[in-house]
C-alpha positions as a Python dict, from the first residue, in 0.01 Angstrom:
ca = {
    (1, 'X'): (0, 0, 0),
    (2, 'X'): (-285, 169, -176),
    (3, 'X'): (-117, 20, -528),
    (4, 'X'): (-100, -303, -396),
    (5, 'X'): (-451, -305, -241),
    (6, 'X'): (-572, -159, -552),
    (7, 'X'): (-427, -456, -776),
    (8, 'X'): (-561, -708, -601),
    (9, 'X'): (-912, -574, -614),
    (10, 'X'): (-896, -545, -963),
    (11, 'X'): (-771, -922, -996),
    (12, 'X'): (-1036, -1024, -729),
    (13, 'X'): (-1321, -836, -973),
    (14, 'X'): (-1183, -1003, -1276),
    (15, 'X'): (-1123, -1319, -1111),
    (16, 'X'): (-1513, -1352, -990),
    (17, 'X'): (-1720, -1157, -1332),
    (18, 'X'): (-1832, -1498, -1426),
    (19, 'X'): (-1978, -1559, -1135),
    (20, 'X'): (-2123, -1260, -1047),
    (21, 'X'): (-2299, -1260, -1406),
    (22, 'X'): (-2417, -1656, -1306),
    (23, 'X'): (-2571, -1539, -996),
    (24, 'X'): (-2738, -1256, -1166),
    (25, 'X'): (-2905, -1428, -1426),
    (26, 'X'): (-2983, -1684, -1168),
    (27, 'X'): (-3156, -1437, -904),
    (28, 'X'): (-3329, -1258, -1197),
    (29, 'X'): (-3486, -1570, -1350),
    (30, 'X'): (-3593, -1673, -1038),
    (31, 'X'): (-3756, -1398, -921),
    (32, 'X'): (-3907, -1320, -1296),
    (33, 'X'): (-4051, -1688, -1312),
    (34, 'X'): (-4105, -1680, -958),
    (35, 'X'): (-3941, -2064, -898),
    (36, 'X'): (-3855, -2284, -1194),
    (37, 'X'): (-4024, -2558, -1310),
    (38, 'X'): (-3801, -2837, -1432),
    (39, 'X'): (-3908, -2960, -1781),
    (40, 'X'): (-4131, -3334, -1800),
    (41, 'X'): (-4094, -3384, -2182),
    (42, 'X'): (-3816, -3552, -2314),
    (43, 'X'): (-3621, -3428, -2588),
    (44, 'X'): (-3511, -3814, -2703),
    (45, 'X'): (-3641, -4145, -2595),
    (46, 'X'): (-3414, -4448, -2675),
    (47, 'X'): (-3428, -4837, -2585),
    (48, 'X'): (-3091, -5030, -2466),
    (49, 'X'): (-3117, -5385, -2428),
    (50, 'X'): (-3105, -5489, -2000),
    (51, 'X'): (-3193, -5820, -1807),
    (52, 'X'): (-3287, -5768, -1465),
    (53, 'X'): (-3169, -6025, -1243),
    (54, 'X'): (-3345, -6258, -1061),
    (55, 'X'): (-3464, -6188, -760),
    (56, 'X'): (-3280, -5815, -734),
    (57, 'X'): (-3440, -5580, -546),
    (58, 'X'): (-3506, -5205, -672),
    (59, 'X'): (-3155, -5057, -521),
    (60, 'X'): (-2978, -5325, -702),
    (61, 'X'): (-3126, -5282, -1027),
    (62, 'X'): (-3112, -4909, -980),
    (63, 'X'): (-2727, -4979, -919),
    (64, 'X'): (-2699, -5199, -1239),
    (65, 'X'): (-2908, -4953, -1452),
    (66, 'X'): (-2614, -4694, -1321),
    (67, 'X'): (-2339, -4860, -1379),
    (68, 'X'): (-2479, -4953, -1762),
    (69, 'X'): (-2563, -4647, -1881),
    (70, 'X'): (-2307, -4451, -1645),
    (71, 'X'): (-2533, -4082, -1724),
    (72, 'X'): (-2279, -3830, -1783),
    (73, 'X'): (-2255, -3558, -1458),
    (74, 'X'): (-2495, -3767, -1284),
    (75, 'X'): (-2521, -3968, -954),
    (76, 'X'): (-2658, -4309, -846),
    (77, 'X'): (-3042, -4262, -756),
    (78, 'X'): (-3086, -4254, -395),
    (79, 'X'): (-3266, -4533, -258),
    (80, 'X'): (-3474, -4268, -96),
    (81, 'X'): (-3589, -4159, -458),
    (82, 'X'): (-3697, -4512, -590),
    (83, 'X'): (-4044, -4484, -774),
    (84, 'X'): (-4265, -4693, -950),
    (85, 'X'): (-4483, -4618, -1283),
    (86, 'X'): (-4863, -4644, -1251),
    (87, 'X'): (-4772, -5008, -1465),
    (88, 'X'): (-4496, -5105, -1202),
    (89, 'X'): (-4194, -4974, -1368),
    (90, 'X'): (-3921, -4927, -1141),
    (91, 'X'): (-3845, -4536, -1242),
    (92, 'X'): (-3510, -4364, -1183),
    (93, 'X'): (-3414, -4037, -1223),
    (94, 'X'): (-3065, -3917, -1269),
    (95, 'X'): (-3015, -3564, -1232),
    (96, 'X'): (-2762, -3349, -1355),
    (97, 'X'): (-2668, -2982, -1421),
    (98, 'X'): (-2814, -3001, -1788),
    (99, 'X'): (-3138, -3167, -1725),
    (100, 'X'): (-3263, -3514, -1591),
    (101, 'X'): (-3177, -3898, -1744),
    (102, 'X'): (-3505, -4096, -1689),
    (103, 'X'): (-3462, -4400, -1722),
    (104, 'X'): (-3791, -4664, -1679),
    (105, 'X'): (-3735, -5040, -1658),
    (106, 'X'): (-3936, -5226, -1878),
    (107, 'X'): (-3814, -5555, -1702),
    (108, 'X'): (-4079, -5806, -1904),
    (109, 'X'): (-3922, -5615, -2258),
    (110, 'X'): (-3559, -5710, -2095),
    (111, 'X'): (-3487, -5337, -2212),
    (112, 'X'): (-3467, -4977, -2076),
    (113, 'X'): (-3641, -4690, -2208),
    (114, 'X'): (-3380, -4400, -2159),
    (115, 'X'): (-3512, -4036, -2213),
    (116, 'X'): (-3336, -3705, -2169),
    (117, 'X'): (-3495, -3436, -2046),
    (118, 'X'): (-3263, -3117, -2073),
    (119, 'X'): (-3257, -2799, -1862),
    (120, 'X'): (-3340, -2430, -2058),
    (121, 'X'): (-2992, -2193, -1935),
    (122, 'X'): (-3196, -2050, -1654),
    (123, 'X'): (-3263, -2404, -1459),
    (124, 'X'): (-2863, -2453, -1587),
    (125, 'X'): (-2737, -2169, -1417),
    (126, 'X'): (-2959, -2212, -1106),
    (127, 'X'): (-2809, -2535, -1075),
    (128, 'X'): (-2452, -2428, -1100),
    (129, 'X'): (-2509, -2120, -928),
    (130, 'X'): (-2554, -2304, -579),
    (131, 'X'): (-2248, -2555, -655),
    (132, 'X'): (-2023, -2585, -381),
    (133, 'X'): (-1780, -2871, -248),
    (134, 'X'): (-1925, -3124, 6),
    (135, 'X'): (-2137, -3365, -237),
    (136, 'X'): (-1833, -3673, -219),
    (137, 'X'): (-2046, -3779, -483),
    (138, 'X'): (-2019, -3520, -761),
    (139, 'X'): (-1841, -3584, -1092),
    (140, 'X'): (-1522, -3414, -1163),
    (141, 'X'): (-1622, -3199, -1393),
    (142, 'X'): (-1874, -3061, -1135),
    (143, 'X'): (-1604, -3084, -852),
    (144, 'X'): (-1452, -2826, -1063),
    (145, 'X'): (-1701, -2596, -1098),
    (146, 'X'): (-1768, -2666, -716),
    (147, 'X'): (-1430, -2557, -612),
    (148, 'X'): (-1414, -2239, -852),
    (149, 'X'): (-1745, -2116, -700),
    (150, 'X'): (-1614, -2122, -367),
    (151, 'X'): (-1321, -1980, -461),
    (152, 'X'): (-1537, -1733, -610),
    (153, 'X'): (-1740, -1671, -311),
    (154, 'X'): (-1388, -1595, -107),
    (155, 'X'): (-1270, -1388, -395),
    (156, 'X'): (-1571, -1152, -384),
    (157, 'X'): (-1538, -1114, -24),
    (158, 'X'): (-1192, -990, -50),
    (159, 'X'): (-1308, -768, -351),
    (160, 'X'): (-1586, -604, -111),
    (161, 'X'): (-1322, -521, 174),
    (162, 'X'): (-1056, -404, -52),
    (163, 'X'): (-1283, -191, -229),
    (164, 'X'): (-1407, -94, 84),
    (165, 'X'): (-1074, -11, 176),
    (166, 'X'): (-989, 211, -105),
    (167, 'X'): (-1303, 440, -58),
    (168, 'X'): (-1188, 450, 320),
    (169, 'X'): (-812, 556, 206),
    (170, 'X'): (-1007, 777, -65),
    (171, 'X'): (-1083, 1037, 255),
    (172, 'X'): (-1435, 1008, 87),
    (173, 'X'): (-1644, 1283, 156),
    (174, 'X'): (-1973, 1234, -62),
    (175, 'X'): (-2282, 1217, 146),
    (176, 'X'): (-2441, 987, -104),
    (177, 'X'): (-2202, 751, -110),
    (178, 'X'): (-2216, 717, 297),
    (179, 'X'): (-2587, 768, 265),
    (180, 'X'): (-2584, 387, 100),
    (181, 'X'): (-2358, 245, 280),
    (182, 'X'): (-2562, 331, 570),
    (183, 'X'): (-2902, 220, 375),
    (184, 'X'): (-2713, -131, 295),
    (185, 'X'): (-2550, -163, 605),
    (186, 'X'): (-2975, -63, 790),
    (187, 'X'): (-3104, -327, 514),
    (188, 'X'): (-2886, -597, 620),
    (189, 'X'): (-2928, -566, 1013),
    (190, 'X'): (-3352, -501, 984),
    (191, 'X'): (-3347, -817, 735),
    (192, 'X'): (-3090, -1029, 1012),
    (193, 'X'): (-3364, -899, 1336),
    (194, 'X'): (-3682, -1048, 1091),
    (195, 'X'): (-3554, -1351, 989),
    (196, 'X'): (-3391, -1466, 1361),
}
C-alpha cells in the first residue's frame, strides 16, 4: 500500500510543479511590489477603418467594435465598464491574460484607434494564477488553463495527504518535524479565529 501511495504522490508532485512555481512567483511579486499596477502605455497604436451606425447606442457599438476586431483571449466589454474620453470617445477595454486591447472610437474619423497594452510576466502569472472554471465567457485557450488549475488545486491536495500519509506510515519520530506540523497546523487555526 505504501508503494502505491508513494507513486501517486510522486505523480501528484510532478503533475502540479508548474503550478506550484506559478503561484510562487505570483505570491512573491505581489508581496515584493506590494499590488501590481497594470501598465497605461501602449506598446502599438493602429487605426482600422469602422462606421458607427446610426443611432446605436454605446453597448451596440461596443458589440460591433467586438465582433470586428474579435481581441484574441478577450471578452465583450461589460456594459457596466462603458467609458467615455474627456473628447467623448466611447472607450473600451478588452482585457486579457497578456495585457489590455484599448480600443477608442473615433466615430467623426469613421475609424478605431486600437492600442495594445501588454502585461510584464508578473501581472501574466497573477492573472493565470487565479484562473479557474466558472467565467462561461472565457476563450478556450483560457478554459484550458482554467480546468488544469483546478485540476491542479485537487492534485496538490491529494499530494499533501499522501505525503502526509507516508510520514504517518514512516513511524516518524523527529520532534522537529512534529514541532512544524504543530506550528502550521497553530498558524492556520489563530489565522481562521482572526479573520471570522
Amino acid at each position: 500500500m505504501t508503494a502505491v501511495i508513494r507513486t501517486i504522490h510522486i505523480y501528484a508532485g510532478l503533475l502540479t510543479f508548474v503550478q506550484l512555481i506559478v503561484y510562487g512567483i505570483a505570491g512573491l511579486a505581489a508581496a515584493y511590489y506590494g499590488g501590481f499596477v497594470r501598465p497605461q502605455t501602449p506598446e502599438s497604436v493602429h487605426y482600422i477603418p469602422f462606421t458607427v451606425p446610426a443611432s446605436a447606442t454605446d453597448k451596440q457599438v461596443a458589440r460591433l467594435v467586438y465582433d470586428t476586431l474579435n481581441p484574441a483571449m478577450a471578452r465583450p466589454v461589460p456594459d457596466w465598464f462603458l467609458q467615455r474620453t474627456p473628447d467623448n470617445h466611447l472607450r473600451l477595454d478588452f482585457y486579457n491574460i497578456n495585457g489590455i486591447h484599448r480600443v477608442v472610437v473615433l466615430e467623426k474619423e469613421g475609424r478605431l484607434r486600437v492600442e495594445e497594452i501588454r502585461n510584464n510576466l508578473a501581472l501574466f502569472l497573477e492573472d493565470i494564477h487565479a484562473a479557474t472554471p466558472g467565467d462561461d465567457e472565457s476563450p478556450t485557450l483560457v478554459k484550458f488553463w482554467e480546468w488544469w488549475n483546478e485540476g491542479a488545486m485537487w492534485t496538490l491536495l491529494g499530494f499533501c495527504l499522501t505525503g502526509l500519509w507516508l510520514w504517518l506510515a514512516a513511524r516518524p519520530r523527529d520532534v522537529a518535524a512534529w514541532a512544524l506540523l504543530a506550528l502550521g497546523a497553530g498558524a492556520l487555526v489563530a489565522l481562521w479565529s482572526v479573520f471570522r
